[in-house]
XYZ file of C-alpha atoms in Angstrom:
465
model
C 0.000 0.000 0.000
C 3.028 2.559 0.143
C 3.437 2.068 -3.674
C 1.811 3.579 -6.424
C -0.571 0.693 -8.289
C 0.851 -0.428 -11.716
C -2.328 -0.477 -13.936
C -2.465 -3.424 -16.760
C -5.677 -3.798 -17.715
C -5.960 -6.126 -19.826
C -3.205 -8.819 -18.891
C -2.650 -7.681 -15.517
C 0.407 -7.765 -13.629
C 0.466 -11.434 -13.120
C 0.650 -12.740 -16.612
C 3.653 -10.087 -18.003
C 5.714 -11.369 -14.650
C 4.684 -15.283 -15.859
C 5.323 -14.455 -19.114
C 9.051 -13.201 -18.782
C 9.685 -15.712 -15.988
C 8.634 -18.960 -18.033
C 10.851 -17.548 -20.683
C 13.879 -16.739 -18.182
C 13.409 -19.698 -16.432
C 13.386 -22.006 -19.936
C 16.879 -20.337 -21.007
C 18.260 -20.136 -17.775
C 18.591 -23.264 -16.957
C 19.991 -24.043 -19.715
C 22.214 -21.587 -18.748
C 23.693 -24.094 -15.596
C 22.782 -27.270 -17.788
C 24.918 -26.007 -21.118
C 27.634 -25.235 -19.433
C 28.088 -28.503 -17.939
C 27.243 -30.054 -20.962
C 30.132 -28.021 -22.640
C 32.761 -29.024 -20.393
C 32.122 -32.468 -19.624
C 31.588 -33.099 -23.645
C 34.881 -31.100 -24.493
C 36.948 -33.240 -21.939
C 35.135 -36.126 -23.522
C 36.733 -35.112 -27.307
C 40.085 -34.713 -25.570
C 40.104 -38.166 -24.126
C 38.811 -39.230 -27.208
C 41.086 -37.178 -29.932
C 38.038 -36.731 -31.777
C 38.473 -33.354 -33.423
C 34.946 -33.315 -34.959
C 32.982 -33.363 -31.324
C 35.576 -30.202 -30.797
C 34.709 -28.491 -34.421
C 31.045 -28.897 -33.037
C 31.093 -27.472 -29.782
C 32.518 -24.748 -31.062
C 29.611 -24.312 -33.053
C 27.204 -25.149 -30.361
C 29.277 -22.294 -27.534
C 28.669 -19.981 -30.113
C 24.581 -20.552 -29.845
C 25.431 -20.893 -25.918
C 26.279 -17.400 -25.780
C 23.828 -16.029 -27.909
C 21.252 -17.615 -25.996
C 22.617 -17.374 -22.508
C 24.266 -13.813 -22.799
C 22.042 -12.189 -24.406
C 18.183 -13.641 -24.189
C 19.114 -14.655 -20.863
C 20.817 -11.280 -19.354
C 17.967 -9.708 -20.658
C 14.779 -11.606 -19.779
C 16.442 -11.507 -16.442
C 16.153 -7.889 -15.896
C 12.920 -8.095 -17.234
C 11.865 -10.083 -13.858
C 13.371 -7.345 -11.763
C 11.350 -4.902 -13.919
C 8.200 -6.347 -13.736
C 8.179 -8.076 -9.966
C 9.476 -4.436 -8.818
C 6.245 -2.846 -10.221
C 3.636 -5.863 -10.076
C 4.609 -6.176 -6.234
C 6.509 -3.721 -4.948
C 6.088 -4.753 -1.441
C 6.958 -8.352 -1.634
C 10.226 -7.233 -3.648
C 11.485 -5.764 -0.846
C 10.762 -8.230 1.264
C 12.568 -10.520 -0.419
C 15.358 -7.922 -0.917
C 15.920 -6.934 2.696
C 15.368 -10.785 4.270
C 17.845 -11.709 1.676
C 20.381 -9.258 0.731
C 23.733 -11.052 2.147
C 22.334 -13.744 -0.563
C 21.560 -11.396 -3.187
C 25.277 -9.891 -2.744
C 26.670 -13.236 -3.460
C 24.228 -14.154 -6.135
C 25.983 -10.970 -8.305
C 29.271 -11.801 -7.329
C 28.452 -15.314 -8.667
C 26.889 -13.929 -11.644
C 29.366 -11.397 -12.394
C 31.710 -14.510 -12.510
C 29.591 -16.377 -14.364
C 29.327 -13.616 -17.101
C 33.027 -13.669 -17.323
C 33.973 -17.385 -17.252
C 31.609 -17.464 -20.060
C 33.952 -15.322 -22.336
C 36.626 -16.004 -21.661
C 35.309 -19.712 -22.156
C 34.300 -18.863 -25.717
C 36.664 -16.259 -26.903
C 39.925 -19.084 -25.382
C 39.766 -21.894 -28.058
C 42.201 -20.868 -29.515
C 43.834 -18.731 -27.077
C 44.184 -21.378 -23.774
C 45.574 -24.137 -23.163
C 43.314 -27.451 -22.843
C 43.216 -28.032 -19.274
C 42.734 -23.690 -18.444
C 40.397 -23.556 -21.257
C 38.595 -26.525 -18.895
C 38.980 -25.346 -16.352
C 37.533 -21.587 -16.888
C 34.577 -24.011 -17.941
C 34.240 -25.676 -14.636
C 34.709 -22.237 -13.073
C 31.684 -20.619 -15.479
C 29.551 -23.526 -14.445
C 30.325 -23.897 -10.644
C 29.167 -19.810 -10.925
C 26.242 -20.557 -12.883
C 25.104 -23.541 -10.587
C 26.152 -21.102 -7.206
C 23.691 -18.848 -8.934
C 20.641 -21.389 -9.183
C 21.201 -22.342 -5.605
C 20.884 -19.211 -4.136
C 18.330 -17.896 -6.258
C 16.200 -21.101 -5.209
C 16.678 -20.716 -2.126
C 14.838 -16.987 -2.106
C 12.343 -18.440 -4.431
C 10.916 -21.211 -2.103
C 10.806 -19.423 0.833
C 8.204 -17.678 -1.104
C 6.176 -20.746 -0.772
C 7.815 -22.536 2.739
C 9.289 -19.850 4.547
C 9.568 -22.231 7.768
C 10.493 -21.384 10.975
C 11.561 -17.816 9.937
C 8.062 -16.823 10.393
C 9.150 -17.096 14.112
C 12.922 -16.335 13.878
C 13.260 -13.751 11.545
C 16.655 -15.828 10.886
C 18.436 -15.787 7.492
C 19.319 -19.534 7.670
C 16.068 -20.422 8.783
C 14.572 -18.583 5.559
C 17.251 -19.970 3.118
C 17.283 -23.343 3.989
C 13.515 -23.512 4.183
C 11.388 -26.957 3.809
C 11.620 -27.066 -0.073
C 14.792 -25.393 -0.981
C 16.633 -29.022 -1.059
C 13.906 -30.786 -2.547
C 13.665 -27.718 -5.632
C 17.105 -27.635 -5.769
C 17.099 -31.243 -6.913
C 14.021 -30.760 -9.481
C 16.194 -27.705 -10.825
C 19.026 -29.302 -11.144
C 18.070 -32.195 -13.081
C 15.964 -29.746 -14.834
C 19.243 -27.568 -16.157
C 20.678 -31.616 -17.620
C 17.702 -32.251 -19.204
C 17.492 -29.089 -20.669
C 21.259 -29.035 -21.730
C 20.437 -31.828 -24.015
C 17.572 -30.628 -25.748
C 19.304 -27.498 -26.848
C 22.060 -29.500 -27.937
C 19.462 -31.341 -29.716
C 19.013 -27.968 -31.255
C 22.259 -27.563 -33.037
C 23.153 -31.484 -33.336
C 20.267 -31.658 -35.695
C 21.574 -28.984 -38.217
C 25.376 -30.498 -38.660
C 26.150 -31.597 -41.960
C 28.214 -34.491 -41.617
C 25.118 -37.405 -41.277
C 27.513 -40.026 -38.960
C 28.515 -37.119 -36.602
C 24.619 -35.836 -36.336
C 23.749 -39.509 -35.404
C 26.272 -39.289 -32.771
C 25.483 -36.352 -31.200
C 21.945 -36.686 -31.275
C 22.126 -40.023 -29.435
C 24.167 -38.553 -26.595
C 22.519 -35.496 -26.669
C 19.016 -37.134 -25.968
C 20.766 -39.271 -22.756
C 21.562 -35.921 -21.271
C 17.911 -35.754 -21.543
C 16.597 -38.870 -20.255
C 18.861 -38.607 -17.110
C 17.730 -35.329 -16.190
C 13.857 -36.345 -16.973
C 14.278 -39.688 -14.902
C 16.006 -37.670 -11.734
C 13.021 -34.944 -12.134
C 9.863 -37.348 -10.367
C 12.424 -38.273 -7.536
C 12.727 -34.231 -6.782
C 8.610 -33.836 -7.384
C 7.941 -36.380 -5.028
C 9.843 -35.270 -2.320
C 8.713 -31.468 -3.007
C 5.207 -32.747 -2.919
C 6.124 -34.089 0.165
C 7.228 -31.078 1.556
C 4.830 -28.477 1.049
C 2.184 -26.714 3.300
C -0.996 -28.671 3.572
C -3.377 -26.250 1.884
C -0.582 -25.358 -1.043
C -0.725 -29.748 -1.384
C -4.487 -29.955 -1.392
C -4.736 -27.150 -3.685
C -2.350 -28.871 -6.165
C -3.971 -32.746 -5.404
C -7.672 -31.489 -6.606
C -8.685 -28.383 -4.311
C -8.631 -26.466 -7.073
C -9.767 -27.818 -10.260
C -7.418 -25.754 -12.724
C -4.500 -25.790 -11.139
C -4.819 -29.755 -10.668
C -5.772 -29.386 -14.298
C -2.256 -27.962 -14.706
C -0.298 -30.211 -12.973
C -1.653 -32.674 -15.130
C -0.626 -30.979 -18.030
C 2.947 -31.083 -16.385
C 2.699 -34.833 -16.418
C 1.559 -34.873 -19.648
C 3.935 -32.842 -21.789
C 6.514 -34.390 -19.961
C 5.811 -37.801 -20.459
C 5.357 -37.060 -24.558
C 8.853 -34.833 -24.867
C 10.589 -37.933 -22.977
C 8.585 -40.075 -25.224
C 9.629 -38.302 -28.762
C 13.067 -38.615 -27.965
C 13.573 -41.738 -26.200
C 12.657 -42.991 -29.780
C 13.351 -40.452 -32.098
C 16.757 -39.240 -30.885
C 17.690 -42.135 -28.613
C 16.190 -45.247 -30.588
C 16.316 -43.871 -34.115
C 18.877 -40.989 -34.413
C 19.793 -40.973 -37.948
C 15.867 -40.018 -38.793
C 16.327 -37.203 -36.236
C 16.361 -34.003 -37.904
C 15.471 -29.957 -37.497
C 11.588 -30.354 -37.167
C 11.519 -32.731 -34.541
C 13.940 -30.555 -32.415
C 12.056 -28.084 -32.770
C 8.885 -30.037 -31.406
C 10.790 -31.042 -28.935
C 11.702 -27.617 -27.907
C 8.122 -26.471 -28.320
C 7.191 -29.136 -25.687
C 9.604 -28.018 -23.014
C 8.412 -24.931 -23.025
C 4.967 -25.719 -22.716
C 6.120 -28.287 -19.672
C 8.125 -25.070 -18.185
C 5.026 -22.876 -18.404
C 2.232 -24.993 -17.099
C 4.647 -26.012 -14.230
C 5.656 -22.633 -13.412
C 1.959 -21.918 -13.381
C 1.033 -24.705 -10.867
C 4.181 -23.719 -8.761
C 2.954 -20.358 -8.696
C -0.951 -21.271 -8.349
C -0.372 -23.407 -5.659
C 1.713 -20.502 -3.364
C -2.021 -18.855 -3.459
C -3.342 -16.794 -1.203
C -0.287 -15.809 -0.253
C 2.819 -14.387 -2.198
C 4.997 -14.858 0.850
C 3.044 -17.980 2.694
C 1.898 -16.798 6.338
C 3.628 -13.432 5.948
C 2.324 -11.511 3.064
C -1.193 -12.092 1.098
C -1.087 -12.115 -2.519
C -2.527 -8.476 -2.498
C 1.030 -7.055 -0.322
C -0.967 -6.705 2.994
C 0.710 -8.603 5.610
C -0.683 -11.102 7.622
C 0.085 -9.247 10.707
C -2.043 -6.279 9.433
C -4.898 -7.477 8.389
C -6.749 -6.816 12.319
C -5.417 -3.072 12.160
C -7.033 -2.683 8.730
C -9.955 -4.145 9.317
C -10.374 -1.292 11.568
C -8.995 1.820 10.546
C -9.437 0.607 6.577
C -7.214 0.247 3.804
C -7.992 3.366 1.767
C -6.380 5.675 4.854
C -3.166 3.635 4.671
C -3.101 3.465 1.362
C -0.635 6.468 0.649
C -1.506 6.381 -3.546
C -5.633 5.922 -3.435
C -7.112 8.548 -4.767
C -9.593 8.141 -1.845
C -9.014 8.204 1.512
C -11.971 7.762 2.943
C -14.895 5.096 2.165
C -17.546 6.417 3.833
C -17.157 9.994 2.730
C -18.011 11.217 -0.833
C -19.083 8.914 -3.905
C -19.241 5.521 -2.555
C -18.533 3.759 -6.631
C -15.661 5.996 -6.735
C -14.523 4.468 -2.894
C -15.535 1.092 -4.219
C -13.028 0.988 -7.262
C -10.174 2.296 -5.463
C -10.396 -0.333 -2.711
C -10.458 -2.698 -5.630
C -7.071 -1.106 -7.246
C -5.728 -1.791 -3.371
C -6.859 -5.077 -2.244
C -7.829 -6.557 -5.496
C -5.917 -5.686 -8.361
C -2.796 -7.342 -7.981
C -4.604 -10.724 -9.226
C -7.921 -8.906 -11.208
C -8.248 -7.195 -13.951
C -11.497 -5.282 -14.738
C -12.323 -6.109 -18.075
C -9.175 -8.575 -18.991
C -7.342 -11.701 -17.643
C -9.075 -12.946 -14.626
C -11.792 -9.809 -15.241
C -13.631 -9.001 -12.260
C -16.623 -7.518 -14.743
C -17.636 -11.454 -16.193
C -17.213 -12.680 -12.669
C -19.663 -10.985 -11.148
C -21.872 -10.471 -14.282
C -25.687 -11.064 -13.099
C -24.787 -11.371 -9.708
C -27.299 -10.069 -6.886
C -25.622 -7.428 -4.997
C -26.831 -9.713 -1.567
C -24.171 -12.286 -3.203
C -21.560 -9.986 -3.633
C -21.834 -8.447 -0.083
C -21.793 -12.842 1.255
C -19.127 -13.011 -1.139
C -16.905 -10.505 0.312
C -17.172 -11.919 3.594
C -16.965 -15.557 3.073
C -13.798 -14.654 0.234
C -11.712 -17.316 1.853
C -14.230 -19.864 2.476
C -15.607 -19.924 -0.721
C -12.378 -19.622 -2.361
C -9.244 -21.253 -0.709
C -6.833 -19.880 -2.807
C -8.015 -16.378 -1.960
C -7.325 -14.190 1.003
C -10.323 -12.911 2.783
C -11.035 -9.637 2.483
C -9.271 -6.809 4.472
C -10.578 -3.417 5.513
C -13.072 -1.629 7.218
C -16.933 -2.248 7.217
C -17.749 1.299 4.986
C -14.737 0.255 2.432
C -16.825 -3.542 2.090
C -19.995 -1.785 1.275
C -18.255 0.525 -0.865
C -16.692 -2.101 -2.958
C -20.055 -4.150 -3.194
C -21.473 -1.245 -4.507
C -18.961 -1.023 -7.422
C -18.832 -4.418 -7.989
C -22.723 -4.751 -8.729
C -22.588 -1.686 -10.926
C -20.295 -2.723 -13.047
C -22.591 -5.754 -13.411
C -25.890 -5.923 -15.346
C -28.698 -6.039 -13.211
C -29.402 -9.435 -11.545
C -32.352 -11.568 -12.972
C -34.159 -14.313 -11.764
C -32.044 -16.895 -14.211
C -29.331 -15.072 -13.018
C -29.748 -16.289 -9.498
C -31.068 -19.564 -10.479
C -26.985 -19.704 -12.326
C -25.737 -18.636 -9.218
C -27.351 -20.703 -6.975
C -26.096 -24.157 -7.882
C -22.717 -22.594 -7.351
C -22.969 -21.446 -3.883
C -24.395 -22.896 -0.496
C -25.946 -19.600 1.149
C -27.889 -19.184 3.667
C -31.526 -18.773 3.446
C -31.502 -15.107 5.029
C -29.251 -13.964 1.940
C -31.445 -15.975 -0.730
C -34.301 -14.134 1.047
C -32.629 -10.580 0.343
C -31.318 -11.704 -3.313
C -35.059 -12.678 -4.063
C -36.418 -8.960 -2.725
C -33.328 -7.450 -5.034
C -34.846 -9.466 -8.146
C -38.759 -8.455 -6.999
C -37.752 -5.084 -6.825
C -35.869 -5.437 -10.332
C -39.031 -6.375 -11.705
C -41.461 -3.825 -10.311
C -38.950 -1.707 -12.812
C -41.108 -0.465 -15.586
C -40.297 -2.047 -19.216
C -38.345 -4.248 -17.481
C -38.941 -7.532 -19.861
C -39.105 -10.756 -17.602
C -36.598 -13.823 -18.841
């Protein structure tokens, strides 16, 4: 609420930060995964003399760095860009809990960036075992980088027993930061190989594109057959509502997680016989496929790992609207709008109460709704009694689990049910009869939602449905 509110209105803040993170997250692994794959496959053509294996990974550090470098660097500050407006107040959070671990993270970038150079532009320039070993050095950096940046990102989800001690260690080495790290990991492998599948499938010579493609696709079957071990034990480790929510609580994000399974099991399936079984029919469109597929895997699961963190954005700290746990009794009180140093109203129950109504929605709302867009508040509430929207508002978190109940004062409730049902078309009777199969109420709010829709019709030229 000390930050000025970021207006999207038609994606909303949510989907630009999922958006840039799926993509980040699909070349940044690779990032940790390539650069193993580089070093461990050049010390393989060394052992082996074979001078073709070095010809192509010279080829294939060259799409490395263009990917990594550039794409990567980029999409990268993208996150900071968007997280830091999207949610200001769970940004700094993170930054001020964390920042002896964000220090080392950019020293272990920094080195990362320039291992990776040096890497590329020393082929010619190094000898073999420093050109190795500035490739162990850009890939114990890159992996130094995943493991503290996981760490931050879980305790999003499991913060632990930090809630209690405030302690760094506590919040780093939180319940699923071992367990993700794991899953990440074998992520990076996996996706080292089907990059590499990438570039294998485009070199001329036909015996050396068999070769490469077969060894290429065991990076990725090791990586995919580590991954379940990882989910399991994540699984394991979550809070109880953030495992019920993902097990069937909530229907799309189970949906999801299904689609996780799914994608995964076809990309493992594709090249198990395509690049593992068969690898001299292996060839550019099938990579590409393949490729398609993990990034469809990477979004949906980012989704669900995101989707199942709901309604918090920091679990038991922070809801996923920035107000903290531990201020949601004040607010209900004095109100959000007065705290809120960036409303345009500061008062709910003075002056135009539609005008009170949407800015408590900006506040409290906003940071997962959009009006008319993704996740529209406007077709949610379309038809909807204004009886049900007032229930609504105060059963928020027992009629939606993934939702935090709704904080502020009495005047700023009204106030927003009195938006909310203007922006909707007047209720009808086969608009509560839609309604009514979807919610249990009580019989004293049917009773006022059925004087709402008598009164609607006592409206002349008012045509009955």
């Amino acid at each position: 609420m000390n930050y000025p509110i970021w207006d999207l209105p038609i994606l909303g803040g949510g989907v630009l930060i999922g958006t840039i993170a799926i993509l980040h997250v699909f070349v940044s692994h690779f990032a940790i995964g390539g650069g193993l794959f580089l070093v461990l496959t050049e010390r393989k053509a060394y052992r082996d003399n074979d001078a073709d294996l070095l010809a192509y990974l010279r080829t294939h550090s060259t799409f490395f760095v263009l990917v990594v470098l550039v794409f990567g660097a980029v999409s990268g500050v993208g996150i900071w860009w968007s997280i830091g407006l999207v949610s200001p107040a769970a940004t700094s959070t993170l930054i001020h809990v964390f920042v002896w671990v964000w220090a080392m993270e950019w020293v272990a970038f920094f080195t990362e960036i320039a291992a990776a150079f040096v890497y590329y532009y020393g082929w010619d320039r190094l000898s073999r075992p420093t050109h190795l070993a500035v490739g162990w050095i850009y890939f114990g950096a890159a992996w130094l980088s995943l493991f503290q940046i996981n760490g931050i990102l879980t305790f999003m989800l499991t913060p632990g027993q930090w809630l209690q001690s405030r302690s760094l260690v506590d919040a780093f080495f939180n319940p699923t930061m071992w367990p993700s790290a794991v899953i990440r990991t074998a992520v990076a492998v996996a996706l080292a190989g089907l990059y590499a599948l990438v570039t294998a499938s485009v070199n001329p010579s036909a015996d050396l594109r068999q070769r490469l493609t077969r060894y290429a696709a065991k990076w990725l079957l090791l990586g995919a057959a580590v991954i379940p071990v990882g989910g399991l034990w994540y699984i394991a480790s979550l809070p109880p509502l953030a495992r019920e929510i993902s097990m069937g609580g909530a229907p799309a994000v189970t949906i999801f997680a299904g689609l996780t399974i799914l994608f995964s099991a076809l990309l493992v399936g594709l090249i198990f016989v395509s690049g593992y079984l068969y690898p001299r029919s292996f060839n550019i469109g099938l990579a590409l496929i393949a490729v398609v597929i993990g990034l469809m895997t990477t979004g949906v699961t980012e989704w669900v790992r995101e989707a199942v963190r709901k309604p918090y954005i920091i679990y038991g700290y922070m809801w996923s609207n920035s107000i903290r746990v531990a201020d949601e009794w004040t607010l209900q009180e004095s109100g959000l709008l007065p705290r809120a140093k960036w409303a345009a109203v500061s008062d709910a129950s003075v002056g135009s109460q539609l005008r009170a109504g949407e800015e408590v929605f900006r506040v409290a709302c906003q940071s997962c709704h959009t009006v008319h867009g993704y996740n529209g508040i406007r077709v949610m509430v379309k038809g909807w009694p204004r009886a049900l929207i007032r229930y609504s508002l105060d059963h928020l978190d027992e009629l939606k689990g993934f939702m935090p109940p709704f904080i502020g004062s009495n005047a700023e409730r009204e106030a927003l049910t009195d938006w909310l049902y203007a922006i909707g078309r007047p209720a009808t009777p086969s608009a509560a009869q839609r309604v009514s199969s979807r919610f249990p109420l009580p019989a004293q709010v049917w009773a006022q939602i059925h004087g709402e829709l008598r009164g609607a019709e006592a409206v002349p030229g008012r045509r009955k449905p």
